[in-house]
Tab-separated table of N, CA and C in Angstrom:
chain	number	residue	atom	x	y	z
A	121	UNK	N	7.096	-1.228	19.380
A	121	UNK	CA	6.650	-0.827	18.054
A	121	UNK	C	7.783	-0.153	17.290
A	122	UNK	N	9.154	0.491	17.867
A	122	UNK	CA	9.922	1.157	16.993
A	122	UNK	C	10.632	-0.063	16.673
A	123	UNK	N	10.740	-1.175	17.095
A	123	UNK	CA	11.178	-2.699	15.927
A	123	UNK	C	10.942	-2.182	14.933
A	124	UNK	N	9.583	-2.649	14.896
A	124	UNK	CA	8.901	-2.781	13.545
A	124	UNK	C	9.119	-1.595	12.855
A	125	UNK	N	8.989	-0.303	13.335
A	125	UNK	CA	9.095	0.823	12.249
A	125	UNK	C	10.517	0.763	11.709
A	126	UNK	N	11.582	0.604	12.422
A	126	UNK	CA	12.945	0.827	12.115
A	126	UNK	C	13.300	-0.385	11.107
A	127	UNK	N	12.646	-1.704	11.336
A	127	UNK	CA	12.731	-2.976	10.538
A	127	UNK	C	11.976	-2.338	8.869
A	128	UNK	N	11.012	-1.520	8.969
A	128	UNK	CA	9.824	-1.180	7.767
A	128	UNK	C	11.033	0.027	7.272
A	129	UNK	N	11.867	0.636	8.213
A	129	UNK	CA	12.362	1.737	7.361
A	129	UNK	C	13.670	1.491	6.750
A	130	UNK	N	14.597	0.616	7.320
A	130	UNK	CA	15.669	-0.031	6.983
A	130	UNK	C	15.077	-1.180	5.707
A	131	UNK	N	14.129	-1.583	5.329
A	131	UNK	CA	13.839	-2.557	4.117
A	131	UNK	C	13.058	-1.716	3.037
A	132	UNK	N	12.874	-0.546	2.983
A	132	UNK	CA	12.096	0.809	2.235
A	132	UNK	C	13.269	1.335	2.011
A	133	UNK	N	14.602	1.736	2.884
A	133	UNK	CA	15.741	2.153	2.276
A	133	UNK	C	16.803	1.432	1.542
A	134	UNK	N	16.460	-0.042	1.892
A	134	UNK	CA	17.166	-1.671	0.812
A	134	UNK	C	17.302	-1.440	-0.845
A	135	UNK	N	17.810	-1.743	-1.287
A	135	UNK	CA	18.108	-2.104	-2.915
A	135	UNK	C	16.717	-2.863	-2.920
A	136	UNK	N	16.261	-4.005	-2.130
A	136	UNK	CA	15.240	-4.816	-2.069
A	136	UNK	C	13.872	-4.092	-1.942
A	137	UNK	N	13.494	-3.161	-0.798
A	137	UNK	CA	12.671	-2.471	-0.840
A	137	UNK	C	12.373	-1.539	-1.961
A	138	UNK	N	13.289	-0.645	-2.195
A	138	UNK	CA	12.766	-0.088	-3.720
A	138	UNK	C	12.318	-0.900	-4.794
A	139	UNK	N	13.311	-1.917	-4.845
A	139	UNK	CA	12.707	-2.913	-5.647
A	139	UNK	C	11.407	-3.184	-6.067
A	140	UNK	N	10.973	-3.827	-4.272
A	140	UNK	CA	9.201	-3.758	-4.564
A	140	UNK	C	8.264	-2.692	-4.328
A	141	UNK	N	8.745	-1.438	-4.292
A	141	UNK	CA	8.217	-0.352	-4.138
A	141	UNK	C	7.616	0.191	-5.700
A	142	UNK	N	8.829	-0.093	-6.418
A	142	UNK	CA	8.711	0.417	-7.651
A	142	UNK	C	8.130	-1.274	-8.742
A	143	UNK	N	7.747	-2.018	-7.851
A	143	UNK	CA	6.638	-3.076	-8.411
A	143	UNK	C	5.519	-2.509	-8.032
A	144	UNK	N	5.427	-2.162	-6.579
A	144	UNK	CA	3.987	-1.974	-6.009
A	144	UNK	C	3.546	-0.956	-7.201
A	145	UNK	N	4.045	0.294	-7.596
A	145	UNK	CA	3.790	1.640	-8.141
A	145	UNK	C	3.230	1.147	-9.807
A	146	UNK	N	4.509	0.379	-10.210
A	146	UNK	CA	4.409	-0.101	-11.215
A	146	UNK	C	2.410	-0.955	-11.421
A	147	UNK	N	2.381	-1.426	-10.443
A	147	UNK	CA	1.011	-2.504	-9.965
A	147	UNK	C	-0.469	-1.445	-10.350
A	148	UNK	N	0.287	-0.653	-9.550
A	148	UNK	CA	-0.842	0.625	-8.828
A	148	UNK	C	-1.419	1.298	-10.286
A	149	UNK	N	-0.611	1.301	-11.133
A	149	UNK	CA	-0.715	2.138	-12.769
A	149	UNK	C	-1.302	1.203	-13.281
A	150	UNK	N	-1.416	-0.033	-13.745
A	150	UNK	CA	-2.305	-0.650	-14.778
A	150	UNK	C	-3.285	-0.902	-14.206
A	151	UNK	N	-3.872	-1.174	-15.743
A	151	UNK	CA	-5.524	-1.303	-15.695
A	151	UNK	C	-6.099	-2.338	-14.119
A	152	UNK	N	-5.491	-3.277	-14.204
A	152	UNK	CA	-5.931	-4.252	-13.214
A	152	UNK	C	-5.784	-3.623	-11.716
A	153	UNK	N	-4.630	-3.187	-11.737
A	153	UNK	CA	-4.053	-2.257	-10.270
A	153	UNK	C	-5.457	-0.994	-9.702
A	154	UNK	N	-5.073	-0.559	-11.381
A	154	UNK	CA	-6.601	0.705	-10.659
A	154	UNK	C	-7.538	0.085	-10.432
A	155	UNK	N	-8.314	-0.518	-10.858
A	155	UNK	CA	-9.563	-1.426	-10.468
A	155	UNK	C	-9.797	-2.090	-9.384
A	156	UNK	N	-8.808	-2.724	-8.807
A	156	UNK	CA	-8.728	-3.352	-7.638
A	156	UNK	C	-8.486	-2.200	-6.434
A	157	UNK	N	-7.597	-0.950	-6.911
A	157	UNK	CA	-7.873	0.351	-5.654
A	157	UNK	C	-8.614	1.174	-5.439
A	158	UNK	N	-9.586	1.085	-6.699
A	158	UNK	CA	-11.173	1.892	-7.183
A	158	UNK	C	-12.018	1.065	-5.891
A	159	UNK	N	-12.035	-0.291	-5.836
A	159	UNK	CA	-12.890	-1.379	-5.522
A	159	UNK	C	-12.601	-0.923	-4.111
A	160	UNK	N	-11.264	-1.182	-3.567
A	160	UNK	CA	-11.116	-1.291	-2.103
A	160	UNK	C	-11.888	0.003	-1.473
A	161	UNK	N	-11.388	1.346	-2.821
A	161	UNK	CA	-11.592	2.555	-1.998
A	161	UNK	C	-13.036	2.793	-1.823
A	162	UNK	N	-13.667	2.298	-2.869
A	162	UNK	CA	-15.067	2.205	-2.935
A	162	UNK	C	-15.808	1.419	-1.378
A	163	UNK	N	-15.149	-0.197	-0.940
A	163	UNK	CA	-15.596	-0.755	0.393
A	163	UNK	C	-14.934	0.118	1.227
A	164	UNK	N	-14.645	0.756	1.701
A	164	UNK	CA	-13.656	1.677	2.643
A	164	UNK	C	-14.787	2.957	2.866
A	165	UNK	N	-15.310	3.858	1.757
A	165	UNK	CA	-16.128	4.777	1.746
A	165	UNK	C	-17.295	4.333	2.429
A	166	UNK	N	-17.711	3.209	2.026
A	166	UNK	CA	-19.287	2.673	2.211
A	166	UNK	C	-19.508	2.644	3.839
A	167	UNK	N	-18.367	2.213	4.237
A	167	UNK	CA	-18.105	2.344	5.561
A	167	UNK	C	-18.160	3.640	6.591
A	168	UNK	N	-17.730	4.642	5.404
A	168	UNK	CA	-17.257	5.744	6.372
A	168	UNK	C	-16.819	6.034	7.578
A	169	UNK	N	-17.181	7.142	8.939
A	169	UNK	CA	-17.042	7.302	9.582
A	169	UNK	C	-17.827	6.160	11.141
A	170	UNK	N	-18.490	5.113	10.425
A	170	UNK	CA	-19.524	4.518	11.333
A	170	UNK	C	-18.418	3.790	12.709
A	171	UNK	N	-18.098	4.206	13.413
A	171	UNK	CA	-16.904	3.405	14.340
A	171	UNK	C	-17.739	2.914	15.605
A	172	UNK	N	-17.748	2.220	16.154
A	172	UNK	CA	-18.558	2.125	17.579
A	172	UNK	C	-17.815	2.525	18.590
């Protein structure tokens, strides 16, 4: 598993990763972005704590 984290932290510290970091953020602010993270957070709650 430290692949993957060191692969996720080396492409988050990229020219490339900021890149789409500051798309994702950019995403996250308009109208369409909030709505779609209102929605998820909304199926996520409904769920709550129920785990088996």
């Amino acid at each position: 598993m430290a692949g993957l984290v060191g692969k996720i932290t080396r492409l988050a510290r990229s020219p490339k990763g900021r890149q789409l970091a500051d798309r994702a953020q950019t995403y996250a602010r308009s109208p369409e972005g909030k709505r779609k993270i209102e929605s998820a957070r909304g199926r996520f709650a409904k769920r709550g704590g129920k785990r088996p």
